[in-house]
Amino acid sequence: MTSQPAVHGDPPLTGRLEPWMSDLLADPDACRKLLDTHGSPVNVLNADPLSRRAAELVGVAAQAGVDLRLFLARKANKALSFVDAANAAGHGVDVASEAELRQVLGRGVPGERIILTAAVKPDALLRLAVDHGATISLDSPDEATRVSELAVAANRPARVAPRLMPDAAHRLPPTRFGAPAGQWLTLPEMAGVEIVGVHFHLHGYAAADRAAVLGDALGLVDELRRHGARPGFIDIGGGMPMSYLDDRGEWDSFWQRYRSASGEQVTWKGRELRTVYPFHQATVQAPWLTDLLGTPLPGRGTVAQALAESRLRLHLEPGRALLDGCGVTLARVSFVKRRSDGVGLVGLEMNRTQCRSTSDDFLVDPLLLRSGAPGEGFDGFLVGAYCIEDEVLLLRRMMFPQGVTAGDVVVLVNTAGYLMHILESASHQIPLARNVVRTPTGFALDPIDEPAATLYKP
Ligand SMILES: *Cc1c(COP(=O)(O)O)cnc(C)c1O
């Protein structure tokens, strides 16, 4: 490797690589072969970082005297190899639709290690959850009524966890999810429901916000117990933070430059970056959990002490942070040309839904695997396959100090959490990207790309 990367933003935002990624990218022929075999782009996955991180989180909690259970938020990545990895390590899965639930059951995950948090739950989905003893996160009293009726009809108790809407007093951003504590107090009297825990999920990543709402959840547990229920856990949802960039300095420099830039120096047509993920964060994953567990709650000691005192397990539903380091997206350079005003364009065989989340841009530099000898420098924007003027893959202008040519491979790093699948579309009838697992001996198609083999048949 040369000291200067073959592609970088200006200023650079250098993505952190896992060793398996460096190994893969050290073999450009293997990367090109993956594109030849599966088409472009291709997502390459490896679940080892997930298993490693999950064990670390459970260890940190155990040290604080807390029984932690993890439920991978499947909506963050559809690949079934991640479900298999979570299952093999004894963890659970958070599912958000009937197909997600069927597929997870089909992989052999037991119902008691599944939580259904879908925002809208049709009867068929609720019936499937009841039949398999999956925990249902109740989002509204109306939903609770339907679950009760279905459970009575099925002659099988529904395992439920009411979803707590944070009290307005916490001054968190308003949320559509859950219901206030007061609306859950009649739940213990409903026929057919067994209250197994209390659930909430917050926007953002602050440990302090989660500690505050966890205090309210403990209050709700006490109330439910007074009414005869026996909740055994508090599930604080997802939002565990992660960092894509190791270097805080790069992150700060980027924003300085962004604020002082004019025209198209930094972003395509000077686009504003309003909502973006905090790609560098000081405290993430295991240290973040340690902070959360050590946060004092009024009159209850620390979060860890309060949970132990109330004989409650802690459940977490990390999506993004558990998929940290678990994937890269490879795409073939199709052309290099100039826009009518001379701005450089690098066309990839890929569309903008194939590396995109709900935020404005993915602020991590790609890597470039060159196919020929170093050439003349070039700079410009990565554009994609949809026939739309503003079809840009990354909003930031990219510098190619040794040039870039058709046939090169662009690598988007650390894309497993949300970026691959949450918004992917097959518009223009262009097929969805294939998902390939890097195994110790080679590559295998993820079972999600063999639907017939994986769909669970009741
Ligand atoms: C999306 C979601 C998650 C995962 O959130 P991350 O930020 O990816 O950790 C967990 N639980 C629920 C209910 C969600 O909607």
Short mmCIF file of C-alpha atoms and ligand atoms in Angstrom, two decimals:
data_model
loop_
_atom_site.label_atom_id
_atom_site.label_comp_id
_atom_site.label_asym_id
_atom_site.label_seq_id
_atom_site.Cartn_x
_atom_site.Cartn_y
_atom_site.Cartn_z
CA MET A 1 0.00 0.00 0.00
CA THR A 2 1.17 3.51 -0.77
CA SER A 3 0.96 6.08 2.02
CA GLN A 4 -1.67 8.05 0.14
CA PRO A 5 -4.90 6.15 -0.48
CA ALA A 6 -6.02 5.75 -4.11
CA VAL A 7 -9.27 7.55 -3.30
CA HIS A 8 -10.19 9.90 -0.49
CA GLY A 9 -12.49 12.77 0.29
CA ASP A 10 -11.16 16.28 0.81
CA PRO A 11 -10.59 16.32 3.71
CA PRO A 12 -10.36 12.54 4.17
CA LEU A 13 -12.64 10.50 6.42
CA THR A 14 -10.77 7.22 6.83
CA GLY A 15 -12.96 4.23 7.62
CA ARG A 16 -11.84 1.67 10.18
CA LEU A 17 -11.19 -1.79 8.69
CA GLU A 18 -11.50 -5.20 10.32
CA PRO A 19 -8.65 -7.64 9.63
CA TRP A 20 -10.93 -9.79 7.43
CA MET A 21 -11.60 -6.74 5.26
CA SER A 22 -7.91 -5.96 4.82
CA ASP A 23 -7.31 -9.61 3.89
CA LEU A 24 -10.08 -9.52 1.31
CA LEU A 25 -8.94 -6.24 -0.24
CA ALA A 26 -5.34 -7.45 -0.40
CA ASP A 27 -6.58 -9.85 -3.09
CA PRO A 28 -8.04 -7.64 -5.85
CA ASP A 29 -8.41 -10.62 -8.18
CA ALA A 30 -10.73 -12.31 -5.68
CA CYS A 31 -12.75 -9.08 -5.47
CA ARG A 32 -13.04 -8.83 -9.24
CA LYS A 33 -14.05 -12.46 -9.41
CA LEU A 34 -16.85 -11.84 -6.91
CA LEU A 35 -18.16 -9.06 -9.15
CA ASP A 36 -17.87 -11.29 -12.24
CA THR A 37 -19.75 -14.10 -10.50
CA HIS A 38 -22.46 -12.15 -8.67
CA GLY A 39 -22.76 -8.87 -10.55
CA SER A 40 -22.14 -5.38 -9.27
CA PRO A 41 -22.48 -4.29 -6.57
CA VAL A 42 -21.90 -7.26 -4.31
CA ASN A 43 -22.13 -7.18 -0.51
CA VAL A 44 -19.48 -9.22 1.29
CA LEU A 45 -20.32 -10.25 4.84
CA ASN A 46 -18.52 -11.71 7.83
CA ALA A 47 -20.19 -12.27 11.20
CA ASP A 48 -17.06 -12.75 13.32
CA PRO A 49 -17.04 -9.15 14.62
CA LEU A 50 -20.68 -9.57 15.70
CA SER A 51 -19.92 -12.68 17.76
CA ARG A 52 -16.82 -11.06 19.29
CA ARG A 53 -18.66 -7.86 20.21
CA ALA A 54 -21.70 -9.67 21.60
CA ALA A 55 -19.46 -11.70 23.94
CA GLU A 56 -17.72 -8.52 25.04
CA LEU A 57 -21.03 -6.80 25.86
CA VAL A 58 -22.32 -9.78 27.84
CA GLY A 59 -19.00 -9.84 29.75
CA VAL A 60 -19.14 -6.14 30.61
CA ALA A 61 -22.70 -6.56 31.93
CA ALA A 62 -21.82 -9.68 33.92
CA GLN A 63 -19.01 -7.77 35.60
CA ALA A 64 -21.58 -5.23 36.73
CA GLY A 65 -23.81 -8.05 38.02
CA VAL A 66 -26.32 -7.74 35.15
CA ASP A 67 -27.75 -10.61 33.10
CA LEU A 68 -27.65 -9.17 29.56
CA ARG A 69 -29.47 -10.70 26.58
CA LEU A 70 -28.91 -9.42 23.05
CA PHE A 71 -31.49 -9.34 20.26
CA LEU A 72 -29.99 -8.42 16.90
CA ALA A 73 -32.25 -5.85 15.19
CA ARG A 74 -32.72 -7.66 11.89
CA LYS A 75 -34.06 -4.68 9.99
CA ALA A 76 -30.49 -3.31 9.99
CA ASN A 77 -29.35 -6.13 7.66
CA LYS A 78 -31.39 -8.86 5.99
CA ALA A 79 -28.61 -11.46 5.70
CA LEU A 80 -29.39 -14.69 7.49
CA SER A 81 -25.76 -15.44 8.32
CA PHE A 82 -26.05 -12.75 11.03
CA VAL A 83 -29.17 -14.42 12.40
CA ASP A 84 -27.28 -17.74 12.42
CA ALA A 85 -24.31 -16.16 14.22
CA ALA A 86 -26.51 -14.57 16.88
CA ASN A 87 -28.42 -17.83 17.32
CA ALA A 88 -25.28 -19.95 17.54
CA ALA A 89 -23.99 -17.73 20.35
CA GLY A 90 -27.27 -18.07 22.25
CA HIS A 91 -28.52 -14.56 21.46
CA GLY A 92 -31.88 -13.55 20.08
CA VAL A 93 -33.31 -11.53 17.20
CA ASP A 94 -35.60 -8.48 17.00
CA VAL A 95 -37.94 -8.80 14.02
CA ALA A 96 -40.04 -6.14 12.32
CA SER A 97 -42.31 -8.03 9.88
CA GLU A 98 -43.90 -11.38 9.15
CA ALA A 99 -41.26 -12.36 6.59
CA GLU A 100 -38.47 -11.48 9.03
CA LEU A 101 -40.17 -13.58 11.72
CA ARG A 102 -40.79 -16.56 9.40
CA GLN A 103 -37.23 -16.55 8.16
CA VAL A 104 -35.80 -16.33 11.69
CA LEU A 105 -38.01 -19.23 12.84
CA GLY A 106 -36.88 -21.09 9.73
CA ARG A 107 -33.25 -20.72 10.84
CA GLY A 108 -34.18 -22.47 14.09
CA VAL A 109 -34.20 -19.52 16.48
CA PRO A 110 -36.52 -20.50 19.34
CA GLY A 111 -39.57 -18.27 19.91
CA GLU A 112 -38.47 -17.25 23.39
CA ARG A 113 -35.36 -15.66 21.84
CA ILE A 114 -37.38 -13.56 19.39
CA ILE A 115 -38.98 -10.18 20.03
CA LEU A 116 -41.45 -8.75 17.54
CA THR A 117 -41.21 -4.95 17.44
CA ALA A 118 -42.95 -4.29 14.09
CA ALA A 119 -44.49 -0.80 14.01
CA VAL A 120 -47.70 -2.21 12.51
CA LYS A 121 -48.70 -5.81 13.24
CA PRO A 122 -51.37 -7.47 11.10
CA ASP A 123 -53.34 -10.33 12.71
CA ALA A 124 -51.49 -13.00 10.71
CA LEU A 125 -48.19 -11.73 12.13
CA LEU A 126 -49.51 -11.64 15.70
CA ARG A 127 -50.94 -15.15 15.34
CA LEU A 128 -47.58 -16.47 14.14
CA ALA A 129 -45.83 -14.81 17.10
CA VAL A 130 -48.34 -16.29 19.56
CA ASP A 131 -48.07 -19.77 17.99
CA HIS A 132 -44.29 -19.73 18.45
CA GLY A 133 -44.11 -18.02 21.82
CA ALA A 134 -42.23 -14.99 20.49
CA THR A 135 -42.39 -11.90 22.68
CA ILE A 136 -44.65 -9.20 21.25
CA SER A 137 -43.70 -5.60 21.97
CA LEU A 138 -47.11 -3.95 22.40
CA ASP A 139 -47.18 -0.56 20.73
CA SER A 140 -50.69 0.58 21.68
CA PRO A 141 -53.68 -0.46 23.81
CA ASP A 142 -55.56 -1.28 20.57
CA GLU A 143 -52.83 -3.74 19.68
CA ALA A 144 -53.01 -5.22 23.20
CA THR A 145 -56.76 -5.84 22.73
CA ARG A 146 -56.16 -7.67 19.44
CA VAL A 147 -53.36 -9.74 20.93
CA SER A 148 -55.57 -10.71 23.85
CA GLU A 149 -58.39 -11.81 21.51
CA LEU A 150 -56.03 -13.80 19.29
CA ALA A 151 -54.37 -15.50 22.27
CA VAL A 152 -57.72 -16.48 23.74
CA ALA A 153 -58.83 -17.86 20.36
CA ALA A 154 -55.57 -19.77 19.99
CA ASN A 155 -55.88 -21.05 23.56
CA ARG A 156 -52.27 -20.12 24.13
CA PRO A 157 -50.96 -17.21 26.22
CA ALA A 158 -49.26 -14.39 24.31
CA ARG A 159 -45.90 -13.33 25.74
CA VAL A 160 -45.94 -9.53 25.70
CA ALA A 161 -43.79 -6.56 26.69
CA PRO A 162 -45.62 -3.22 26.76
CA ARG A 163 -43.68 -0.52 24.94
CA LEU A 164 -43.24 2.50 27.18
CA MET A 165 -43.58 5.93 25.58
CA PRO A 166 -41.08 8.22 27.34
CA ASP A 167 -42.63 10.81 29.61
CA ALA A 168 -42.64 14.30 28.05
CA ALA A 169 -40.85 15.53 31.19
CA HIS A 170 -37.62 13.95 29.85
CA ARG A 171 -37.71 16.45 26.95
CA LEU A 172 -36.71 13.80 24.43
CA PRO A 173 -37.72 14.30 20.79
CA PRO A 174 -41.40 13.40 20.37
CA THR A 175 -42.02 9.76 19.39
CA ARG A 176 -44.90 7.90 17.74
CA PHE A 177 -43.94 4.64 19.44
CA GLY A 178 -45.36 3.00 22.55
CA ALA A 179 -47.92 4.30 25.04
CA PRO A 180 -47.54 6.17 28.35
CA ALA A 181 -47.12 4.07 31.51
CA GLY A 182 -50.62 4.93 32.73
CA GLN A 183 -52.18 3.22 29.70
CA TRP A 184 -50.49 -0.11 30.48
CA LEU A 185 -51.80 -0.57 34.00
CA THR A 186 -54.88 -2.53 32.91
CA LEU A 187 -52.74 -4.97 30.92
CA PRO A 188 -52.38 -7.48 33.81
CA GLU A 189 -56.16 -7.97 33.78
CA MET A 190 -56.38 -8.80 30.07
CA ALA A 191 -57.16 -12.40 29.22
CA GLY A 192 -54.51 -14.43 27.42
CA VAL A 193 -51.54 -12.12 27.91
CA GLU A 194 -48.47 -12.94 29.95
CA ILE A 195 -46.36 -9.82 30.68
CA VAL A 196 -42.77 -11.01 30.36
CA GLY A 197 -41.01 -7.63 30.36
CA VAL A 198 -41.16 -3.91 29.65
CA HIS A 199 -39.80 -2.43 26.41
CA PHE A 200 -38.75 0.95 25.07
CA HIS A 201 -36.62 2.18 22.16
CA LEU A 202 -35.31 5.72 21.84
CA HIS A 203 -34.08 7.80 18.96
CA GLY A 204 -30.44 8.93 19.34
CA TYR A 205 -27.57 7.29 21.23
CA ALA A 206 -27.25 8.96 24.64
CA ALA A 207 -26.69 6.62 27.60
CA ALA A 208 -28.17 9.29 29.90
CA ASP A 209 -31.50 9.32 27.99
CA ARG A 210 -31.71 5.54 28.25
CA ALA A 211 -30.91 5.60 31.97
CA ALA A 212 -33.68 8.18 32.54
CA VAL A 213 -36.35 6.19 30.70
CA LEU A 214 -35.07 2.98 32.30
CA GLY A 215 -35.91 4.60 35.64
CA ASP A 216 -39.51 5.05 34.43
CA ALA A 217 -39.55 1.46 33.14
CA LEU A 218 -38.55 0.24 36.62
CA GLY A 219 -41.50 2.21 37.99
CA LEU A 220 -43.80 0.51 35.47
CA VAL A 221 -42.39 -2.91 36.43
CA ASP A 222 -43.19 -2.17 40.08
CA GLU A 223 -46.77 -1.15 39.17
CA LEU A 224 -47.31 -4.21 36.97
CA ARG A 225 -46.01 -6.46 39.73
CA ARG A 226 -48.43 -4.84 42.18
CA HIS A 227 -51.18 -5.83 39.75
CA GLY A 228 -50.02 -9.45 39.77
CA ALA A 229 -47.83 -9.54 36.62
CA ARG A 230 -44.31 -11.02 36.63
CA PRO A 231 -42.13 -9.10 34.16
CA GLY A 232 -38.58 -10.46 34.06
CA PHE A 233 -36.69 -7.94 31.91
CA ILE A 234 -36.39 -4.38 30.75
CA ASP A 235 -35.58 -4.10 27.04
CA ILE A 236 -34.02 -0.74 26.20
CA GLY A 237 -34.11 -1.24 22.42
CA GLY A 238 -31.28 -0.21 20.09
CA GLY A 239 -29.29 2.94 19.53
CA MET A 240 -26.00 1.67 20.94
CA PRO A 241 -23.44 4.03 19.36
CA MET A 242 -20.52 3.03 17.13
CA SER A 243 -17.73 4.83 15.28
CA TYR A 244 -16.85 4.35 11.63
CA LEU A 245 -13.82 6.66 11.90
CA ASP A 246 -11.03 6.23 14.43
CA ASP A 247 -9.70 9.74 14.04
CA ARG A 248 -11.60 12.46 15.89
CA GLY A 249 -9.35 15.06 14.22
CA GLU A 250 -10.51 14.02 10.73
CA TRP A 251 -14.13 14.32 11.78
CA ASP A 252 -13.63 17.83 13.20
CA SER A 253 -11.59 18.96 10.18
CA PHE A 254 -14.29 17.72 7.86
CA TRP A 255 -16.95 19.87 9.48
CA GLN A 256 -14.65 22.91 9.51
CA ARG A 257 -14.01 22.54 5.83
CA TYR A 258 -17.68 21.82 5.07
CA ARG A 259 -18.75 25.04 6.81
CA SER A 260 -16.22 27.20 4.99
CA ALA A 261 -16.64 25.57 1.56
CA SER A 262 -18.44 27.17 -1.31
CA GLY A 263 -20.12 25.83 -4.41
CA GLU A 264 -19.37 22.22 -5.16
CA GLN A 265 -16.00 21.98 -3.37
CA VAL A 266 -17.21 19.48 -0.77
CA THR A 267 -20.65 18.18 -1.78
CA TRP A 268 -22.56 17.60 -5.02
CA LYS A 269 -24.24 20.88 -6.07
CA GLY A 270 -23.39 22.23 -2.61
CA ARG A 271 -25.94 19.93 -0.97
CA GLU A 272 -26.44 20.51 2.74
CA LEU A 273 -25.80 17.77 5.26
CA ARG A 274 -28.65 18.17 7.74
CA THR A 275 -29.10 14.75 9.32
CA VAL A 276 -26.07 12.50 9.35
CA TYR A 277 -24.93 9.73 11.67
CA PRO A 278 -22.18 10.82 14.11
CA PHE A 279 -19.52 8.80 12.28
CA HIS A 280 -17.03 9.40 15.07
CA GLN A 281 -18.20 9.10 18.68
CA ALA A 282 -16.05 9.16 21.79
CA THR A 283 -17.77 6.39 23.76
CA VAL A 284 -19.18 3.41 21.90
CA GLN A 285 -20.29 -0.19 22.41
CA ALA A 286 -18.83 -1.91 25.53
CA PRO A 287 -17.55 1.32 27.22
CA TRP A 288 -20.91 2.96 26.45
CA LEU A 289 -22.70 0.05 28.12
CA THR A 290 -20.39 0.34 31.13
CA ASP A 291 -21.32 4.03 31.40
CA LEU A 292 -25.00 3.24 31.14
CA LEU A 293 -24.85 0.54 33.82
CA GLY A 294 -22.96 2.88 36.13
CA THR A 295 -25.40 5.79 35.73
CA PRO A 296 -27.11 6.64 39.03
CA LEU A 297 -30.92 6.50 39.21
CA PRO A 298 -32.65 8.62 41.87
CA GLY A 299 -33.14 6.49 45.00
CA ARG A 300 -32.09 3.24 43.29
CA GLY A 301 -28.28 3.24 43.16
CA THR A 302 -26.83 2.66 39.68
CA VAL A 303 -28.70 1.22 36.71
CA ALA A 304 -26.87 -2.08 37.31
CA GLN A 305 -27.79 -2.13 41.00
CA ALA A 306 -31.41 -1.23 40.27
CA LEU A 307 -31.76 -4.06 37.75
CA ALA A 308 -30.18 -6.61 40.09
CA GLU A 309 -32.27 -5.38 43.03
CA SER A 310 -35.46 -5.80 40.97
CA ARG A 311 -34.29 -9.23 39.68
CA LEU A 312 -34.54 -8.03 36.08
CA ARG A 313 -32.53 -9.01 33.04
CA LEU A 314 -31.38 -6.25 30.69
CA HIS A 315 -32.31 -6.76 27.04
CA LEU A 316 -30.67 -4.79 24.21
CA GLU A 317 -31.64 -4.74 20.54
CA PRO A 318 -28.57 -3.35 18.79
CA GLY A 319 -28.67 -3.20 15.01
CA ARG A 320 -25.95 -0.96 13.63
CA ALA A 321 -23.48 -1.34 16.53
CA LEU A 322 -23.62 -5.15 16.44
CA LEU A 323 -23.04 -5.17 12.67
CA ASP A 324 -19.99 -2.91 13.02
CA GLY A 325 -17.18 -4.43 10.97
CA CYS A 326 -19.43 -7.08 9.39
CA GLY A 327 -19.63 -5.98 5.75
CA VAL A 328 -18.23 -4.20 2.71
CA THR A 329 -19.83 -3.35 -0.64
CA LEU A 330 -17.83 -3.78 -3.85
CA ALA A 331 -18.81 -2.02 -7.08
CA ARG A 332 -17.28 -1.93 -10.55
CA VAL A 333 -16.29 1.35 -12.17
CA SER A 334 -18.22 1.54 -15.44
CA PHE A 335 -17.02 4.85 -16.84
CA VAL A 336 -15.07 8.01 -16.11
CA LYS A 337 -16.28 11.19 -17.81
CA ARG A 338 -17.11 14.86 -17.29
CA ARG A 339 -20.41 16.64 -16.67
CA SER A 340 -21.41 19.36 -19.18
CA ASP A 341 -19.67 21.95 -16.95
CA GLY A 342 -16.48 19.90 -16.64
CA VAL A 343 -17.05 18.36 -13.18
CA GLY A 344 -15.58 14.85 -12.96
CA LEU A 345 -17.92 11.85 -12.82
CA VAL A 346 -17.05 8.27 -11.92
CA GLY A 347 -19.90 5.96 -12.89
CA LEU A 348 -20.38 2.80 -10.85
CA GLU A 349 -22.46 -0.28 -11.65
CA MET A 350 -24.60 0.42 -8.62
CA ASN A 351 -27.51 2.63 -7.63
CA ARG A 352 -27.87 5.03 -4.74
CA THR A 353 -30.24 2.79 -2.75
CA GLN A 354 -27.47 0.21 -2.41
CA CYS A 355 -25.40 2.21 0.07
CA ARG A 356 -27.85 4.49 1.80
CA SER A 357 -29.55 4.92 5.13
CA THR A 358 -32.16 7.42 6.26
CA SER A 359 -29.44 10.03 6.83
CA ASP A 360 -28.24 12.48 4.17
CA ASP A 361 -24.90 10.87 3.36
CA PHE A 362 -22.51 8.07 4.25
CA LEU A 363 -19.50 10.09 5.44
CA VAL A 364 -16.80 7.42 5.13
CA ASP A 365 -14.22 7.36 2.34
CA PRO A 366 -14.37 4.40 -0.02
CA LEU A 367 -11.27 2.48 -1.11
CA LEU A 368 -10.16 1.90 -4.68
CA LEU A 369 -8.67 -1.25 -6.18
CA ARG A 370 -6.94 -0.06 -9.35
CA SER A 371 -6.74 -2.34 -12.35
CA GLY A 372 -3.89 -0.65 -14.21
CA ALA A 373 -0.75 1.39 -13.59
CA PRO A 374 -1.02 4.69 -11.67
CA GLY A 375 -2.24 7.43 -13.97
CA GLU A 376 -3.00 11.14 -13.85
CA GLY A 377 -4.94 12.47 -10.85
CA PHE A 378 -8.70 13.00 -11.15
CA ASP A 379 -11.43 14.29 -8.91
CA GLY A 380 -15.20 14.16 -9.02
CA PHE A 381 -18.34 12.48 -7.82
CA LEU A 382 -19.47 8.84 -7.77
CA VAL A 383 -22.65 8.55 -9.81
CA GLY A 384 -24.97 5.57 -10.19
CA ALA A 385 -27.32 3.62 -12.39
CA TYR A 386 -30.69 5.32 -11.93
CA CYS A 387 -31.58 7.63 -14.80
CA ILE A 388 -31.91 10.68 -12.56
CA GLU A 389 -29.78 13.82 -12.78
CA ASP A 390 -28.92 13.74 -9.05
CA GLU A 391 -28.16 10.01 -8.85
CA VAL A 392 -25.00 10.38 -6.74
CA LEU A 393 -23.73 7.51 -4.59
CA LEU A 394 -21.85 9.67 -2.08
CA LEU A 395 -22.52 13.39 -1.84
CA ARG A 396 -18.85 14.22 -1.18
CA ARG A 397 -16.37 14.99 -3.94
CA MET A 398 -13.68 12.30 -4.15
CA MET A 399 -10.01 12.72 -5.05
CA PHE A 400 -8.23 10.02 -7.08
CA PRO A 401 -4.53 10.97 -6.86
CA GLN A 402 -3.43 8.10 -9.15
CA GLY A 403 -6.43 8.35 -11.44
CA VAL A 404 -9.37 6.02 -11.88
CA THR A 405 -10.42 3.96 -14.88
CA ALA A 406 -13.27 1.72 -15.99
CA GLY A 407 -12.75 -1.75 -14.53
CA ASP A 408 -11.43 -0.49 -11.20
CA VAL A 409 -13.27 -1.61 -8.07
CA VAL A 410 -14.67 0.85 -5.52
CA VAL A 411 -15.06 -0.54 -2.00
CA LEU A 412 -17.52 0.99 0.45
CA VAL A 413 -16.41 -0.08 3.91
CA ASN A 414 -18.41 -1.02 6.99
CA THR A 415 -21.76 -1.00 5.23
CA ALA A 416 -23.47 -3.94 7.03
CA GLY A 417 -25.53 -1.77 9.41
CA TYR A 418 -28.45 -0.31 7.41
CA LEU A 419 -26.42 0.86 4.40
CA MET A 420 -26.87 -2.30 2.33
CA HIS A 421 -30.56 -3.04 2.71
CA ILE A 422 -32.73 -0.61 4.61
CA LEU A 423 -33.67 1.37 1.48
CA GLU A 424 -32.48 -0.90 -1.35
CA SER A 425 -34.74 -0.92 -4.38
CA ALA A 426 -34.94 -2.83 -7.64
CA SER A 427 -36.12 0.20 -9.59
CA HIS A 428 -35.50 0.11 -13.36
CA GLN A 429 -35.78 -3.69 -12.89
CA ILE A 430 -32.12 -3.76 -11.92
CA PRO A 431 -31.76 -6.75 -9.56
CA LEU A 432 -30.91 -6.30 -5.89
CA ALA A 433 -27.28 -6.84 -4.89
CA ARG A 434 -26.20 -10.36 -3.97
CA ASN A 435 -24.97 -11.03 -0.43
CA VAL A 436 -21.93 -13.23 -0.14
CA VAL A 437 -20.45 -14.55 3.10
CA ARG A 438 -16.70 -14.72 3.51
CA THR A 439 -16.01 -18.07 5.15
CA PRO A 440 -12.65 -19.38 6.43
CA THR A 441 -12.24 -21.29 3.16
CA GLY A 442 -13.87 -19.08 0.55
CA PHE A 443 -17.23 -17.51 -0.22
CA ALA A 444 -20.83 -18.69 0.04
CA LEU A 445 -24.09 -17.06 -0.97
CA ASP A 446 -26.04 -15.89 2.08
CA PRO A 447 -29.20 -18.00 2.50
CA ILE A 448 -31.36 -14.85 2.12
CA ASP A 449 -30.57 -14.97 -1.59
CA GLU A 450 -32.03 -18.47 -1.82
CA PRO A 451 -35.58 -17.60 -0.68
CA ALA A 452 -37.10 -20.95 -1.50
CA ALA A 453 -34.64 -22.69 0.79
CA THR A 454 -35.19 -20.41 3.75
CA LEU A 455 -38.86 -19.50 3.92
CA TYR A 456 -40.40 -21.14 6.94
CA LYS A 457 -43.54 -23.13 6.13
CA PRO A 458 -46.01 -23.36 9.01
C1 LIG B 1 -34.35 0.08 14.64
C2 LIG B 1 -34.59 -0.51 15.96
C3 LIG B 1 -33.54 -1.08 16.69
C4 LIG B 1 -32.09 -1.02 16.25
O1 LIG B 1 -31.56 0.26 16.38
P1 LIG B 1 -29.99 0.52 16.16
O2 LIG B 1 -29.88 1.99 16.24
O3 LIG B 1 -29.62 -0.03 14.86
O4 LIG B 1 -29.27 -0.15 17.27
C5 LIG B 1 -33.84 -1.73 17.86
N1 LIG B 1 -35.12 -1.81 18.33
C6 LIG B 1 -36.15 -1.24 17.67
C7 LIG B 1 -37.51 -1.35 18.24
C8 LIG B 1 -35.93 -0.58 16.47
O5 LIG B 1 -36.95 -0.01 15.83
#
